[in-house]
mmCIF file of C-alpha atoms in Angstrom:
data_model
loop_
_atom_site.group_PDB
_atom_site.id
_atom_site.type_symbol
_atom_site.label_atom_id
_atom_site.label_comp_id
_atom_site.label_asym_id
_atom_site.label_seq_id
_atom_site.Cartn_x
_atom_site.Cartn_y
_atom_site.Cartn_z
ATOM 1 C CA MET A 1 54.427 126.893 109.543
ATOM 2 C CA MET A 2 55.359 130.295 108.130
ATOM 3 C CA THR A 3 54.469 133.629 109.731
ATOM 4 C CA THR A 4 54.733 137.053 108.132
ATOM 5 C CA GLU A 5 53.210 140.355 109.258
ATOM 6 C CA SER A 6 49.707 139.441 110.457
ATOM 7 C CA CYS A 7 49.549 136.321 108.272
ATOM 8 C CA ARG A 8 50.335 132.721 109.113
ATOM 9 C CA VAL A 9 50.556 129.698 106.800
ATOM 10 C CA ASP A 10 49.796 126.229 108.128
ATOM 11 C CA CYS A 11 49.530 122.834 106.440
ATOM 12 C CA VAL A 12 46.947 120.328 107.645
ATOM 13 C CA GLY A 13 48.082 116.748 107.103
ATOM 14 C CA THR A 14 45.583 114.508 108.886
ATOM 15 C CA LEU A 15 41.981 113.526 108.279
ATOM 16 C CA ASP A 16 41.040 114.724 111.772
ATOM 17 C CA GLY A 17 42.655 118.057 111.040
ATOM 18 C CA VAL A 18 40.706 118.328 107.792
ATOM 19 C CA ALA A 19 37.440 117.543 109.605
ATOM 20 C CA ALA A 20 38.162 120.302 112.124
ATOM 21 C CA LEU A 21 38.210 122.839 109.273
ATOM 22 C CA ALA A 22 34.653 122.053 108.139
ATOM 23 C CA ALA A 23 32.885 125.246 109.241
ATOM 24 C CA GLU A 24 35.676 127.645 108.209
ATOM 25 C CA TRP A 25 36.145 125.792 104.928
ATOM 26 C CA ALA A 26 32.456 126.053 104.023
ATOM 27 C CA ALA A 27 32.400 129.757 104.905
ATOM 28 C CA LEU A 28 35.449 130.422 102.743
ATOM 29 C CA GLU A 29 33.892 128.578 99.823
ATOM 30 C CA GLY A 30 30.826 130.769 100.139
ATOM 31 C CA ALA A 31 33.028 133.885 100.028
ATOM 32 C CA THR A 32 34.871 132.770 96.857
ATOM 33 C CA PRO A 33 33.010 133.759 93.669
ATOM 34 C CA GLU A 34 35.146 131.429 91.546
ATOM 35 C CA ALA A 35 34.352 128.343 93.665
ATOM 36 C CA THR A 36 33.204 125.427 91.503
ATOM 37 C CA GLY A 37 32.238 122.816 94.093
ATOM 38 C CA PHE A 38 35.330 120.710 93.454
ATOM 39 C CA GLN A 39 37.080 122.554 96.285
ATOM 40 C CA SER A 40 34.171 122.131 98.692
ATOM 41 C CA PHE A 41 34.690 120.525 102.078
ATOM 42 C CA VAL A 42 32.247 117.722 101.255
ATOM 43 C CA TRP A 43 33.997 116.810 97.996
ATOM 44 C CA CYS A 44 37.491 116.878 99.502
ATOM 45 C CA HIS A 45 36.744 115.302 102.873
ATOM 46 C CA THR A 46 34.750 112.466 101.294
ATOM 47 C CA TRP A 47 37.594 111.645 98.903
ATOM 48 C CA LEU A 48 40.266 111.737 101.604
ATOM 49 C CA ARG A 49 38.169 109.578 103.925
ATOM 50 C CA LEU A 50 37.660 106.906 101.270
ATOM 51 C CA ALA A 51 41.136 107.087 99.722
ATOM 52 C CA GLY A 52 42.743 106.309 103.078
ATOM 53 C CA ALA A 53 46.445 105.470 102.882
ATOM 54 C CA ARG A 54 46.524 105.987 99.106
ATOM 55 C CA VAL A 55 47.016 109.724 99.647
ATOM 56 C CA THR A 56 48.226 112.109 102.349
ATOM 57 C CA PRO A 57 46.334 115.393 102.887
ATOM 58 C CA ARG A 58 48.307 118.599 102.496
ATOM 59 C CA ILE A 59 45.786 121.408 102.965
ATOM 60 C CA VAL A 60 47.468 124.812 102.751
ATOM 61 C CA CYS A 61 45.776 127.343 105.025
ATOM 62 C CA VAL A 62 46.604 131.048 105.060
ATOM 63 C CA ARG A 63 45.252 132.984 108.029
ATOM 64 C CA GLU A 64 45.227 136.736 108.543
ATOM 65 C CA ALA A 65 44.607 137.943 112.083
ATOM 66 C CA GLY A 66 43.487 134.405 112.845
ATOM 67 C CA ARG A 67 40.877 134.309 110.082
ATOM 68 C CA LEU A 68 41.115 131.695 107.300
ATOM 69 C CA VAL A 69 41.556 133.706 104.091
ATOM 70 C CA LEU A 70 42.972 131.156 101.627
ATOM 71 C CA LEU A 71 42.783 127.369 101.425
ATOM 72 C CA ALA A 72 44.470 125.187 98.796
ATOM 73 C CA PRO A 73 43.281 121.546 99.044
ATOM 74 C CA LEU A 74 46.164 119.297 98.001
ATOM 75 C CA GLN A 75 47.041 115.647 98.478
ATOM 76 C CA ILE A 76 50.421 113.912 98.227
ATOM 77 C CA GLU A 77 50.714 110.759 96.138
ATOM 78 C CA ARG A 78 53.803 108.655 95.649
ATOM 79 C CA ARG A 79 54.240 106.667 92.459
ATOM 80 C CA PHE A 80 57.358 105.100 91.029
ATOM 81 C CA GLY A 81 59.427 106.837 93.676
ATOM 82 C CA VAL A 82 58.076 110.324 92.841
ATOM 83 C CA ALA A 83 56.043 112.373 95.321
ATOM 84 C CA VAL A 84 53.481 114.607 93.600
ATOM 85 C CA ALA A 85 51.242 117.187 95.260
ATOM 86 C CA ARG A 86 47.988 117.617 93.360
ATOM 87 C CA TRP A 87 44.404 118.567 94.028
ATOM 88 C CA VAL A 88 42.401 116.551 96.512
ATOM 89 C CA GLY A 89 40.065 114.260 94.601
ATOM 90 C CA GLU A 90 42.177 113.875 91.495
ATOM 91 C CA PRO A 91 41.728 112.223 89.090
ATOM 92 C CA MET A 92 37.993 112.813 89.682
ATOM 93 C CA THR A 93 38.381 116.518 90.444
ATOM 94 C CA GLN A 94 37.603 118.363 87.208
ATOM 95 C CA TYR A 95 38.646 121.897 88.208
ATOM 96 C CA GLY A 96 41.529 122.650 90.544
ATOM 97 C CA ASP A 97 41.977 125.840 92.515
ATOM 98 C CA ALA A 98 42.300 127.487 95.910
ATOM 99 C CA LEU A 99 39.551 129.263 97.809
ATOM 100 C CA ALA A 100 39.988 132.936 98.767
ATOM 101 C CA PRO A 101 37.700 135.975 98.911
ATOM 102 C CA PRO A 102 38.329 138.646 96.263
ATOM 103 C CA GLY A 103 40.098 141.895 97.024
ATOM 104 C CA GLU A 104 43.474 143.542 96.974
ATOM 105 C CA ARG A 105 44.872 141.167 99.624
ATOM 106 C CA ARG A 106 44.216 138.035 97.586
ATOM 107 C CA GLY A 107 47.450 138.351 95.618
ATOM 108 C CA HIS A 108 49.442 138.563 98.837
ATOM 109 C CA TRP A 109 47.758 135.492 100.300
ATOM 110 C CA ARG A 110 48.335 133.577 97.077
ATOM 111 C CA GLY A 111 52.031 134.481 97.144
ATOM 112 C CA LEU A 112 52.357 133.201 100.703
ATOM 113 C CA ALA A 113 50.676 129.898 99.820
ATOM 114 C CA GLU A 114 52.838 129.344 96.753
ATOM 115 C CA ALA A 115 56.010 130.220 98.661
ATOM 116 C CA GLU A 116 55.064 127.622 101.265
ATOM 117 C CA MET A 117 54.627 124.956 98.574
ATOM 118 C CA THR A 118 58.061 125.593 97.077
ATOM 119 C CA ARG A 119 59.657 124.864 100.456
ATOM 120 C CA TRP A 120 58.305 121.309 100.647
ATOM 121 C CA ARG A 121 61.324 119.004 100.600
ATOM 122 C CA ASP A 122 59.261 115.804 100.707
ATOM 123 C CA VAL A 123 57.551 116.631 97.386
ATOM 124 C CA ASP A 124 59.151 116.335 93.941
ATOM 125 C CA LEU A 125 56.431 118.085 91.951
ATOM 126 C CA ILE A 126 53.533 120.424 92.664
ATOM 127 C CA ALA A 127 50.986 119.839 89.876
ATOM 128 C CA LEU A 128 48.406 122.626 89.762
ATOM 129 C CA THR A 129 46.364 121.185 86.908
ATOM 130 C CA ARG A 130 42.886 121.886 85.533
ATOM 131 C CA LEU A 131 42.988 125.590 86.346
ATOM 132 C CA ARG A 132 40.116 127.546 84.832
ATOM 133 C CA ALA A 133 41.023 130.862 83.214
ATOM 134 C CA ASP A 134 39.198 132.629 86.058
ATOM 135 C CA ALA A 135 40.788 130.536 88.834
ATOM 136 C CA VAL A 136 42.294 132.085 91.957
ATOM 137 C CA LEU A 137 45.644 130.441 91.111
ATOM 138 C CA ALA A 138 45.435 130.837 87.316
ATOM 139 C CA GLU A 139 48.220 133.424 87.045
ATOM 140 C CA GLY A 140 51.627 132.072 86.049
ATOM 141 C CA ALA A 141 53.290 129.906 83.401
ATOM 142 C CA VAL A 142 51.041 127.326 81.752
ATOM 143 C CA MET A 143 52.257 123.960 80.447
ATOM 144 C CA GLY A 144 50.667 121.122 78.535
ATOM 145 C CA ASP A 145 47.880 121.020 75.979
ATOM 146 C CA ALA A 146 45.407 123.875 75.798
ATOM 147 C CA LEU A 147 42.102 122.469 77.029
ATOM 148 C CA ALA A 148 38.571 123.803 77.131
ATOM 149 C CA ALA A 149 35.444 123.036 79.118
ATOM 150 C CA PRO A 150 32.220 123.727 77.192
ATOM 151 C CA PHE A 151 29.211 125.269 78.897
ATOM 152 C CA VAL A 152 25.678 126.375 78.082
ATOM 153 C CA ASP A 153 24.577 129.883 78.954
ATOM 154 C CA LEU A 154 21.042 129.065 80.055
ATOM 155 C CA ALA A 155 19.823 132.457 78.886
ATOM 156 C CA ARG A 156 20.906 131.531 75.346
ATOM 157 C CA VAL A 157 19.655 127.958 74.945
ATOM 158 C CA GLN A 158 19.341 127.187 71.247
ATOM 159 C CA GLN A 159 15.771 126.162 70.562
ATOM 160 C CA ARG A 160 16.574 124.662 67.162
ATOM 161 C CA ARG A 161 19.097 122.362 68.802
ATOM 162 C CA ARG A 162 16.490 121.175 71.276
ATOM 163 C CA ARG A 163 13.999 120.493 68.455
ATOM 164 C CA SER A 164 16.626 118.333 66.727
ATOM 165 C CA VAL A 165 17.055 116.291 69.892
ATOM 166 C CA GLU A 166 13.301 115.887 70.238
ATOM 167 C CA ARG A 167 13.076 114.497 66.712
ATOM 168 C CA ARG A 168 15.504 111.748 67.634
ATOM 169 C CA ALA A 169 13.754 111.198 70.962
ATOM 170 C CA ARG A 170 10.618 110.162 69.090
ATOM 171 C CA ARG A 171 12.316 106.811 68.566
ATOM 172 C CA LEU A 172 12.265 106.397 72.314
ATOM 173 C CA GLU A 173 8.655 107.511 72.586
ATOM 174 C CA THR A 174 7.587 104.552 70.462
ATOM 175 C CA LEU A 175 8.629 102.408 73.443
ATOM 176 C CA GLY A 176 6.693 104.440 76.003
ATOM 177 C CA PRO A 177 6.371 107.917 77.539
ATOM 178 C CA LEU A 178 9.562 109.819 78.419
ATOM 179 C CA ALA A 179 10.117 111.549 81.734
ATOM 180 C CA LEU A 180 12.908 113.364 83.544
ATOM 181 C CA VAL A 181 12.971 112.280 87.179
ATOM 182 C CA GLU A 182 15.318 113.068 90.049
ATOM 183 C CA ALA A 183 16.064 110.411 92.647
ATOM 184 C CA GLN A 184 15.278 111.511 96.185
ATOM 185 C CA ALA A 185 15.775 108.691 98.695
ATOM 186 C CA PRO A 186 19.433 108.368 99.783
ATOM 187 C CA GLN A 187 19.533 104.625 99.110
ATOM 188 C CA ARG A 188 18.027 105.120 95.644
ATOM 189 C CA CYS A 189 20.541 107.871 94.833
ATOM 190 C CA GLU A 190 23.420 105.631 95.875
ATOM 191 C CA ALA A 191 22.147 102.656 93.875
ATOM 192 C CA LEU A 192 21.687 104.744 90.731
ATOM 193 C CA ALA A 193 25.152 106.310 91.119
ATOM 194 C CA ARG A 194 26.708 102.839 91.197
ATOM 195 C CA HIS A 195 24.544 101.728 88.263
ATOM 196 C CA GLY A 196 25.489 104.809 86.260
ATOM 197 C CA LEU A 197 29.192 104.258 86.793
ATOM 198 C CA ALA A 198 28.831 100.625 85.728
ATOM 199 C CA LEU A 199 27.093 101.708 82.496
ATOM 200 C CA LYS A 200 29.772 104.294 81.782
ATOM 201 C CA ARG A 201 32.613 101.843 82.427
ATOM 202 C CA LEU A 202 30.956 99.330 80.088
ATOM 203 C CA TRP A 203 30.708 101.982 77.377
ATOM 204 C CA LEU A 204 34.358 102.965 77.811
ATOM 205 C CA ARG A 205 35.477 99.338 77.662
ATOM 206 C CA GLU A 206 33.514 98.596 74.507
ATOM 207 C CA LYS A 207 34.806 101.728 72.760
ATOM 208 C CA GLY A 208 38.412 101.111 73.781
ATOM 209 C CA PHE A 209 38.627 104.358 75.766
ATOM 210 C CA TYR A 210 40.292 104.921 79.120
ATOM 211 C CA SER A 211 39.381 107.293 81.949
ATOM 212 C CA ALA A 212 41.773 107.632 84.877
ATOM 213 C CA GLY A 213 39.020 109.059 87.047
ATOM 214 C CA LEU A 214 36.311 106.520 86.277
ATOM 215 C CA SER A 215 38.698 103.567 86.587
ATOM 216 C CA HIS A 216 40.143 104.692 89.935
ATOM 217 C CA PRO A 217 39.477 102.179 92.747
ATOM 218 C CA VAL A 218 37.979 104.873 95.004
ATOM 219 C CA THR A 219 35.591 106.319 92.433
ATOM 220 C CA GLU A 220 32.591 104.014 92.870
ATOM 221 C CA ASP A 221 32.359 104.418 96.637
ATOM 222 C CA PHE A 222 33.115 108.131 96.265
ATOM 223 C CA LEU A 223 30.246 108.783 93.854
ATOM 224 C CA ALA A 224 27.947 106.553 95.888
ATOM 225 C CA ALA A 225 28.737 108.454 99.102
ATOM 226 C CA LEU A 226 28.233 111.867 97.475
ATOM 227 C CA ALA A 227 24.914 110.738 96.018
ATOM 228 C CA ARG A 228 23.751 109.197 99.290
ATOM 229 C CA GLU A 229 24.622 112.370 101.213
ATOM 230 C CA GLY A 230 22.819 114.617 98.739
ATOM 231 C CA PHE A 231 25.850 116.403 97.295
ATOM 232 C CA LEU A 232 25.363 114.713 93.921
ATOM 233 C CA ARG A 233 21.996 115.036 92.252
ATOM 234 C CA VAL A 234 20.926 111.991 90.256
ATOM 235 C CA HIS A 235 18.656 112.615 87.266
ATOM 236 C CA ALA A 236 17.255 109.877 85.058
ATOM 237 C CA LEU A 237 15.517 109.814 81.691
ATOM 238 C CA THR A 238 12.912 107.080 81.895
ATOM 239 C CA VAL A 239 11.146 105.333 79.033
ATOM 240 C CA ALA A 240 7.944 103.684 80.230
ATOM 241 C CA GLU A 241 9.454 103.892 83.749
ATOM 242 C CA GLU A 242 12.656 102.106 82.675
ATOM 243 C CA ILE A 243 15.925 104.021 83.026
ATOM 244 C CA ALA A 244 17.367 104.899 79.626
ATOM 245 C CA ALA A 245 20.023 107.443 80.705
ATOM 246 C CA LEU A 246 21.467 108.950 83.880
ATOM 247 C CA ASP A 247 23.260 112.156 84.816
ATOM 248 C CA LEU A 248 25.201 112.678 88.037
ATOM 249 C CA GLY A 249 25.952 116.311 88.775
ATOM 250 C CA PHE A 250 25.787 119.058 91.365
ATOM 251 C CA PRO A 251 25.137 122.789 91.616
ATOM 252 C CA GLY A 252 28.201 124.925 92.238
ATOM 253 C CA GLY A 253 27.598 128.644 92.504
ATOM 254 C CA ASP A 254 25.139 129.615 89.772
ATOM 255 C CA ALA A 255 26.090 126.601 87.626
ATOM 256 C CA TYR A 256 25.081 122.977 87.361
ATOM 257 C CA ARG A 257 28.144 120.742 86.848
ATOM 258 C CA SER A 258 27.326 117.623 84.840
ATOM 259 C CA LEU A 259 29.892 115.172 86.190
ATOM 260 C CA LEU A 260 28.907 111.847 84.638
ATOM 261 C CA GLY A 261 26.448 110.959 81.907
ATOM 262 C CA CYS A 262 25.623 107.455 80.738
ATOM 263 C CA TYR A 263 22.941 105.477 78.934
ATOM 264 C CA ASP A 264 21.522 101.978 78.697
ATOM 265 C CA GLN A 265 22.533 100.424 75.386
ATOM 266 C CA ARG A 266 19.064 98.933 74.937
ATOM 267 C CA PHE A 267 17.854 102.452 74.119
ATOM 268 C CA ALA A 268 20.880 103.581 72.098
ATOM 269 C CA GLN A 269 19.028 104.163 68.823
ATOM 270 C CA GLY A 270 17.162 107.089 70.314
ATOM 271 C CA ALA A 271 20.276 108.881 71.652
ATOM 272 C CA PRO A 272 18.908 108.914 75.221
ATOM 273 C CA GLY A 273 21.945 110.781 76.525
ATOM 274 C CA GLN A 274 21.104 113.777 74.371
ATOM 275 C CA ALA A 275 17.423 113.548 75.218
ATOM 276 C CA LEU A 276 18.340 113.650 78.897
ATOM 277 C CA THR A 277 20.726 116.570 78.379
ATOM 278 C CA GLY A 278 18.065 118.631 76.627
ATOM 279 C CA ARG A 279 15.548 118.090 79.381
ATOM 280 C CA LEU A 280 18.089 118.702 82.133
ATOM 281 C CA ILE A 281 19.242 121.977 80.567
ATOM 282 C CA ALA A 282 15.641 123.173 80.480
ATOM 283 C CA HIS A 283 15.152 122.005 84.065
ATOM 284 C CA CYS A 284 18.242 123.897 85.287
ATOM 285 C CA ALA A 285 17.092 127.051 83.499
ATOM 286 C CA ALA A 286 13.698 126.752 85.180
ATOM 287 C CA GLU A 287 15.448 126.440 88.557
ATOM 288 C CA GLY A 288 17.077 129.832 87.985
ATOM 289 C CA LEU A 289 20.628 128.610 87.359
ATOM 290 C CA SER A 290 22.739 130.548 84.856
ATOM 291 C CA VAL A 291 25.124 127.930 83.455
ATOM 292 C CA TYR A 292 25.006 124.251 82.532
ATOM 293 C CA ASP A 293 28.664 123.208 82.800
ATOM 294 C CA MET A 294 29.586 120.178 80.661
ATOM 295 C CA LEU A 295 33.150 120.018 82.049
ATOM 296 C CA LEU A 296 36.183 118.547 80.310
ATOM 297 C CA PRO A 297 36.775 117.342 77.636
ATOM 298 C CA ALA A 298 35.293 119.350 74.761
ATOM 299 C CA ASP A 299 33.716 116.365 73.027
ATOM 300 C CA PRO A 300 31.802 116.891 69.756
ATOM 301 C CA TYR A 301 28.381 116.199 71.263
ATOM 302 C CA LYS A 302 29.036 118.842 73.942
ATOM 303 C CA LEU A 303 30.032 121.404 71.334
ATOM 304 C CA GLU A 304 26.661 120.971 69.634
ATOM 305 C CA TRP A 305 25.009 122.241 72.810
ATOM 306 C CA CYS A 306 27.498 124.746 74.165
ATOM 307 C CA THR A 307 27.328 128.507 73.853
ATOM 308 C CA GLY A 308 30.907 129.042 75.076
ATOM 309 C CA GLU A 309 34.041 127.445 76.491
ATOM 310 C CA VAL A 310 36.302 128.115 79.478
ATOM 311 C CA ARG A 311 40.017 127.702 78.815
ATOM 312 C CA ILE A 312 41.789 125.273 81.125
ATOM 313 C CA GLY A 313 45.512 125.391 81.915
ATOM 314 C CA ALA A 314 48.054 123.875 84.269
ATOM 315 C CA ARG A 315 51.070 124.977 86.292
ATOM 316 C CA PHE A 316 53.850 122.605 87.314
ATOM 317 C CA VAL A 317 56.390 123.467 90.005
ATOM 318 C CA PRO A 318 59.194 120.877 90.187
ATOM 319 C CA THR A 319 61.526 120.912 93.164
ATOM 320 C CA GLY A 320 64.255 118.748 91.611
ATOM 321 C CA PHE A 321 65.224 116.466 88.728
ATOM 322 C CA ARG A 322 62.579 113.823 89.440
ATOM 323 C CA GLY A 323 59.961 116.538 89.560
ATOM 324 C CA ARG A 324 61.057 117.912 86.198
ATOM 325 C CA VAL A 325 60.753 114.450 84.636
ATOM 326 C CA ALA A 326 57.317 113.980 86.184
ATOM 327 C CA ALA A 327 56.219 117.419 84.958
ATOM 328 C CA PHE A 328 57.232 116.526 81.407
ATOM 329 C CA ALA A 329 55.306 113.259 81.615
ATOM 330 C CA LEU A 330 52.162 114.952 82.906
ATOM 331 C CA ALA A 331 52.327 117.955 80.588
ATOM 332 C CA ARG A 332 53.493 116.310 77.367
ATOM 333 C CA PHE A 333 53.675 112.521 77.337
ATOM 334 C CA ARG A 334 50.389 111.661 79.046
ATOM 335 C CA PRO A 335 48.155 113.876 76.820
ATOM 336 C CA ALA A 336 49.876 112.504 73.705
ATOM 337 C CA ALA A 337 49.374 108.922 74.894
ATOM 338 C CA LYS A 338 45.689 109.579 75.587
ATOM 339 C CA ARG A 339 45.202 111.059 72.110
ATOM 340 C CA LEU A 340 46.855 107.984 70.598
ATOM 341 C CA ILE A 341 44.622 105.608 72.566
ATOM 342 C CA HIS A 342 41.502 107.426 71.411
ATOM 343 C CA ALA A 343 42.698 107.584 67.802
ATOM 344 C CA LEU A 344 43.386 103.832 67.781
ATOM 345 C CA ALA A 345 39.981 103.137 69.304
ATOM 346 C CA ALA A 346 38.275 105.283 66.651
ATOM 347 C CA ALA A 347 40.200 103.505 63.881
ATOM 348 C CA ARG A 348 39.187 100.131 65.288
ATOM 349 C CA ARG A 349 35.525 101.132 65.294
ATOM 350 C CA ARG A 350 35.720 102.372 61.706
ATOM 351 C CA LEU A 351 37.254 99.092 60.574
ATOM 352 C CA ALA A 352 34.641 97.101 62.472
ATOM 353 C CA ASN A 353 31.855 99.044 60.765
ATOM 354 C CA LYS A 354 33.485 98.752 57.348
ATOM 355 C CA PHE A 355 33.858 94.983 57.481
ATOM 356 C CA SER A 356 30.586 94.158 59.223
ATOM 357 C CA PHE A 357 28.393 92.278 56.772
ATOM 358 C CA GLY A 358 24.687 91.532 57.021
ATOM 359 C CA THR A 359 24.132 94.340 59.497
ATOM 360 C CA ASN A 360 20.972 96.363 59.377
ATOM 361 C CA ARG A 361 22.603 99.750 59.009
ATOM 362 C CA GLY A 362 19.322 101.527 59.627
ATOM 363 C CA SER A 363 19.357 100.257 63.194
ATOM 364 C CA LEU A 364 22.774 101.622 64.093
ATOM 365 C CA MET A 365 23.491 104.981 65.665
ATOM 366 C CA THR A 366 25.414 107.502 63.644
ATOM 367 C CA SER A 367 28.810 108.444 65.061
ATOM 368 C CA ARG A 368 27.292 111.733 66.232
ATOM 369 C CA GLU A 369 24.525 109.924 68.109
ATOM 370 C CA GLU A 370 27.048 107.561 69.627
ATOM 371 C CA ASP A 371 29.084 110.488 70.903
ATOM 372 C CA ALA A 372 25.954 112.158 72.168
ATOM 373 C CA ALA A 373 24.853 109.153 74.144
ATOM 374 C CA SER A 374 28.108 109.112 76.076
#
C-alpha cells in the first residue's frame, strides 16, 4: 500500500477482494467515458472466477479521500519462470486500460498507479498491451507492431456496401427466408455461445490459423457464462430457421463490440457472415448506438465495412533482465511468428486450390467471401 497526500494505492489480490469491489467498480466504469466493457466488473470477475489458479488477481486501486478514482485490472501469470502482469481476461480481452473519471486529477492518479506497478518485485514484466489511442493509460512509449481496430460509424453506413452484401445473400434466400434473431433464454444463449466457438475453432483449424484467445482452456466456459448471464448478446442469421451464422458481442458505452463471428460451412457460398454483419449493423443503428466496433485485427472483410480505425499500441515495463527478454518476445517475436503462420496458411490454401482438379469452381467462395464469412 502506498499513501500520498489524500490518495492511497491498494492492490487487491484475491477473488473475494475483487467481488467486494463490485459496486464501486461498476460506478467507476460508468464515470469513465473511454470504458469499452473489457474493463467491466462482470468481464473481469467472470474470467478470474473461471481461470482459478491459472492467474493471480492484481487489481490496482487508487483512492482519493476514500473514494475509488482509478482501477487498473491486472492479473499475474507465470510461464517459463517469468512472471508477467497483464490485463485481466487476456488473451480474450481485446482492449486494455484502466478506469478513471476525466479531469485534471486523472494524470496524478495515473502516475500513482504506474509508480506502484514499478515497485512490484514479484513481477518481471508489466505488459500494458492493446491500448487504444484514447485510452486512460495510452500516454508513454509504445512498442511492437502498429495495430488498428476497424469500426463503423453508424451515421455513415455505406448503402452501396450493404446492397453488395444483399446480392450475395440471395444465394442463401434460395434455401429459405433469412432472419436476424437474438437469443433470449439464458440456456439458449449459453448453448449458442458454445456452438459458435466450436464453429470458429473448426474454421481456424481448417485454415491453419491460430488464436491464443479462442484456443485458451478457459474461453469456452467464459463465453458461455457471459452469454448465460446476459452480458454477451447472441445474434443469429437463420436460413429457413436453421442457423447459418452467429455473432457474440456486447454494448460498451455507445458502441456495440462484435467479439466473435462464425458461420456454418453448409451455407458458405452465400457469405452468411457478411449477411449477418450487414443486418446487425442496421439493427445497432436502429437501437440508437453510434459505433459498430469490429475489434482487432484489421482483416480485409472488416475494412470493406469500416468507416475508420482506432490505433492500438502497447507499453512494456520490465523490472529486470527476464522482463526485458519477455518484452522483446511479446513486442517483436510473437507478432512476427503470427504473421509467418498466417502467410504459410495462405500459401497452403493457394496451392490446394491450384492443384485441385475436377472441382466445380463456380461452387467455391472467392477469397474475399471466405474472409468475410469468418
